[in-house]
Amino acid sequence: RITGGVFNVQQVRELARIGGEFGNGMLHVTSRQDIQFHDVALTDTPQVMRRLLSAGLTTRGGGGNTVRNVTACPYAGICPSERFDVTSCAQAVTDYLIGLTGSYNLPRKYKIAFSGCAADCALAQTADLGFIAEMRDGQPGFRVLAGGGMGAKSRIADLLLEWTPASEILRVAETVRRLFDKLGDRE
């Protein structure tokens, strides 16, 4: 889990070492800004997980019907068009949701994305819950979309909220998670 695709030099070095020692030597970057190791022996998994944890990384929610890695615009913090850097918002939602027991037995994967500008480089419009940064009266906030997807039945998300202040993102993410958990198709 690499929230928003952001990690530090020490973390990427440790990822490379782990991939070389326990996997096939390759790191696979996913469309959800995660890093995957391939060909890791099951007996090595606890040691790999401990090493990741010591580097400040976790595998929680990396598979199954869980809250998946929260993605952010790959240009966050440097995009000349961004309304504000959404990286801290993606991290806040991650920290909150992965701490909830209810985030690990959902009807299917729950995917969240944050884009810093209208270009939507994080593809918030195709996420289960998407946030597109906007400013209103000098206050950071988001246009909020829900119900998008890139699976077999791909669709653009519907507008959920025309605008909500950034201070409400945890409430929005948790509310949508609860609805998804309660009403989602488990078939």
Tab-separated table of C-alpha atoms in Angstrom:
chain	number	residue	atom	x	y	z
A	1	ARG	CA	0.000	0.000	0.000
A	2	ILE	CA	1.617	3.221	-1.223
A	3	THR	CA	-1.013	5.879	-0.496
A	4	GLY	CA	-1.205	8.365	-3.325
A	5	GLY	CA	1.864	6.729	-4.862
A	6	VAL	CA	4.121	8.612	-2.435
A	7	PHE	CA	7.010	7.010	-0.610
A	8	ASN	CA	10.413	8.171	0.590
A	9	VAL	CA	13.901	7.098	-0.518
A	10	GLN	CA	14.388	4.716	2.422
A	11	GLN	CA	11.078	3.010	1.678
A	12	VAL	CA	11.797	2.509	-2.021
A	13	ARG	CA	15.249	1.123	-1.197
A	14	GLU	CA	13.711	-1.332	1.261
A	15	LEU	CA	11.094	-2.335	-1.326
A	16	ALA	CA	13.890	-3.045	-3.804
A	17	ARG	CA	15.827	-5.084	-1.229
A	18	ILE	CA	12.746	-7.105	-0.276
A	19	GLY	CA	11.907	-7.758	-3.932
A	20	GLY	CA	15.442	-8.980	-4.568
A	21	GLU	CA	15.704	-11.131	-1.439
A	22	PHE	CA	12.237	-12.691	-1.382
A	23	GLY	CA	10.636	-12.204	-4.791
A	24	ASN	CA	11.651	-12.476	-8.408
A	25	GLY	CA	13.690	-9.263	-8.258
A	26	MET	CA	11.029	-7.155	-9.933
A	27	LEU	CA	8.684	-4.601	-8.388
A	28	HIS	CA	5.309	-4.359	-10.098
A	29	VAL	CA	3.672	-0.910	-9.961
A	30	THR	CA	-0.105	-1.313	-10.125
A	31	SER	CA	-2.768	0.976	-11.536
A	32	ARG	CA	-3.736	1.760	-7.918
A	33	GLN	CA	-0.249	3.122	-7.125
A	34	ASP	CA	0.703	0.014	-5.157
A	35	ILE	CA	3.874	-2.027	-5.346
A	36	GLN	CA	3.564	-5.797	-5.703
A	37	PHE	CA	6.149	-8.517	-5.153
A	38	HIS	CA	5.817	-11.706	-7.171
A	39	ASP	CA	7.009	-15.243	-6.412
A	40	VAL	CA	7.338	-14.726	-2.637
A	41	ALA	CA	7.324	-18.033	-0.743
A	42	LEU	CA	4.462	-18.316	1.733
A	43	THR	CA	6.941	-19.106	4.516
A	44	ASP	CA	8.706	-15.772	3.855
A	45	THR	CA	5.530	-13.691	4.047
A	46	PRO	CA	5.707	-12.902	7.803
A	47	GLN	CA	9.301	-11.668	7.462
A	48	VAL	CA	8.401	-9.573	4.404
A	49	MET	CA	5.468	-8.027	6.275
A	50	ARG	CA	7.679	-7.222	9.297
A	51	ARG	CA	10.262	-5.580	7.032
A	52	LEU	CA	7.567	-3.497	5.325
A	53	LEU	CA	6.179	-2.429	8.694
A	54	SER	CA	9.638	-1.415	9.911
A	55	ALA	CA	9.912	0.782	6.794
A	56	GLY	CA	6.588	2.458	7.594
A	57	LEU	CA	4.599	0.490	5.004
A	58	THR	CA	1.678	-1.896	5.366
A	59	THR	CA	-0.085	-4.536	3.300
A	60	ARG	CA	-3.446	-3.984	5.025
A	61	GLY	CA	-6.227	-3.911	2.448
A	62	GLY	CA	-3.923	-4.961	-0.349
A	63	GLY	CA	-6.210	-7.743	-1.518
A	64	GLY	CA	-9.728	-9.068	-1.231
A	65	ASN	CA	-12.894	-7.048	-0.824
A	66	THR	CA	-11.408	-4.226	1.196
A	67	VAL	CA	-10.763	-0.510	1.093
A	68	ARG	CA	-8.041	-0.510	-1.536
A	69	ASN	CA	-5.101	1.832	-1.863
A	70	VAL	CA	-6.333	5.425	-2.012
A	71	THR	CA	-4.872	7.009	-5.131
A	72	ALA	CA	-3.995	10.612	-5.855
A	73	CYS	CA	-2.987	12.650	-8.856
A	74	PRO	CA	0.529	11.625	-9.923
A	75	TYR	CA	1.307	15.349	-10.280
A	76	ALA	CA	0.087	16.281	-6.794
A	77	GLY	CA	2.179	19.073	-5.367
A	78	ILE	CA	3.706	20.082	-8.702
A	79	CYS	CA	0.753	20.491	-11.070
A	80	PRO	CA	0.410	24.140	-12.126
A	81	SER	CA	-3.378	23.684	-12.444
A	82	GLU	CA	-4.031	22.018	-9.096
A	83	ARG	CA	-6.314	23.817	-6.674
A	84	PHE	CA	-4.255	22.405	-3.796
A	85	ASP	CA	-2.053	19.361	-3.080
A	86	VAL	CA	-4.423	16.447	-2.332
A	87	THR	CA	-1.744	14.086	-0.989
A	88	SER	CA	-2.552	14.754	2.681
A	89	CYS	CA	-6.251	14.154	1.990
A	90	ALA	CA	-5.536	10.745	0.451
A	91	GLN	CA	-3.350	9.899	3.455
A	92	ALA	CA	-5.999	11.029	5.968
A	93	VAL	CA	-8.693	8.880	4.335
A	94	THR	CA	-6.311	5.910	4.226
A	95	ASP	CA	-5.302	6.253	7.879
A	96	TYR	CA	-8.924	6.504	8.946
A	97	LEU	CA	-10.429	3.716	6.845
A	98	ILE	CA	-7.719	1.062	7.265
A	99	GLY	CA	-8.180	1.359	11.019
A	100	LEU	CA	-11.831	0.310	10.791
A	101	THR	CA	-12.770	-3.361	11.138
A	102	GLY	CA	-15.646	-2.757	8.709
A	103	SER	CA	-13.200	-1.997	5.908
A	104	TYR	CA	-12.182	-5.639	5.416
A	105	ASN	CA	-15.311	-7.594	4.472
A	106	LEU	CA	-16.998	-5.455	1.857
A	107	PRO	CA	-19.148	-6.679	-1.051
A	108	ARG	CA	-16.237	-5.893	-3.383
A	109	LYS	CA	-13.194	-3.629	-3.566
A	110	TYR	CA	-13.799	-0.036	-2.439
A	111	LYS	CA	-11.661	2.282	-4.556
A	112	ILE	CA	-11.120	5.975	-3.761
A	113	ALA	CA	-9.249	8.597	-5.789
A	114	PHE	CA	-8.248	12.251	-5.276
A	115	SER	CA	-7.546	14.636	-8.158
A	116	GLY	CA	-6.076	18.076	-7.611
A	117	CYS	CA	-7.645	19.774	-10.634
A	118	ALA	CA	-10.392	19.451	-13.231
A	119	ALA	CA	-8.123	17.416	-15.554
A	120	ASP	CA	-8.761	14.504	-13.149
A	121	CYS	CA	-5.387	12.793	-13.581
A	122	ALA	CA	-6.241	10.390	-10.731
A	123	LEU	CA	-9.376	9.232	-12.596
A	124	ALA	CA	-11.704	10.125	-9.736
A	125	GLN	CA	-14.589	9.885	-12.215
A	126	THR	CA	-14.031	6.141	-12.540
A	127	ALA	CA	-13.637	5.345	-8.820
A	128	ASP	CA	-16.214	4.095	-6.352
A	129	LEU	CA	-15.645	7.416	-4.588
A	130	GLY	CA	-13.877	10.268	-6.310
A	131	PHE	CA	-12.804	13.670	-5.041
A	132	ILE	CA	-11.876	16.513	-7.421
A	133	ALA	CA	-10.294	19.507	-5.693
A	134	GLU	CA	-11.969	22.912	-5.881
A	135	MET	CA	-11.676	26.130	-3.900
A	136	ARG	CA	-14.735	28.027	-2.670
A	137	ASP	CA	-14.316	31.406	-1.003
A	138	GLY	CA	-10.672	30.562	-0.319
A	139	GLN	CA	-11.593	27.275	1.365
A	140	PRO	CA	-10.287	23.932	0.028
A	141	GLY	CA	-12.898	21.362	-0.804
A	142	PHE	CA	-14.027	18.838	-3.355
A	143	ARG	CA	-16.560	17.993	-5.979
A	144	VAL	CA	-17.539	14.448	-4.932
A	145	LEU	CA	-18.454	11.628	-7.315
A	146	ALA	CA	-19.630	8.107	-6.503
A	147	GLY	CA	-20.382	4.858	-8.281
A	148	GLY	CA	-17.736	4.857	-10.995
A	149	GLY	CA	-15.894	1.774	-12.086
A	150	MET	CA	-13.518	0.268	-14.603
A	151	GLY	CA	-14.638	-3.362	-14.357
A	152	ALA	CA	-16.796	-5.428	-16.686
A	153	LYS	CA	-19.559	-2.842	-16.350
A	154	SER	CA	-17.434	0.316	-16.639
A	155	ARG	CA	-19.167	3.594	-15.897
A	156	ILE	CA	-18.495	7.214	-15.065
A	157	ALA	CA	-19.409	8.104	-11.484
A	158	ASP	CA	-22.473	10.133	-10.587
A	159	LEU	CA	-22.222	13.498	-8.881
A	160	LEU	CA	-22.761	12.946	-5.165
A	161	LEU	CA	-21.947	16.416	-3.839
A	162	GLU	CA	-21.405	19.558	-5.871
A	163	TRP	CA	-18.939	20.673	-3.207
A	164	THR	CA	-17.921	19.725	0.304
A	165	PRO	CA	-15.164	21.254	2.440
A	166	ALA	CA	-11.960	19.235	2.793
A	167	SER	CA	-12.731	18.909	6.513
A	168	GLU	CA	-15.643	16.574	5.623
A	169	ILE	CA	-13.792	13.979	3.529
A	170	LEU	CA	-13.559	11.388	6.325
A	171	ARG	CA	-17.287	11.643	6.975
A	172	VAL	CA	-18.049	11.275	3.247
A	173	ALA	CA	-15.673	8.317	2.785
A	174	GLU	CA	-17.057	6.515	5.835
A	175	THR	CA	-20.692	7.181	4.889
A	176	VAL	CA	-20.174	5.794	1.387
A	177	ARG	CA	-18.273	2.809	2.842
A	178	ARG	CA	-21.186	2.037	5.163
A	179	LEU	CA	-23.720	2.285	2.327
A	180	PHE	CA	-21.531	0.110	0.134
A	181	ASP	CA	-21.187	-2.455	2.938
A	182	LYS	CA	-24.904	-2.511	3.705
A	183	LEU	CA	-26.359	-2.385	0.198
A	184	GLY	CA	-23.578	-3.699	-2.051
A	185	ASP	CA	-24.055	-6.845	-4.111
A	186	ARG	CA	-22.300	-9.725	-2.329
A	187	GLU	CA	-23.214	-12.201	-5.065
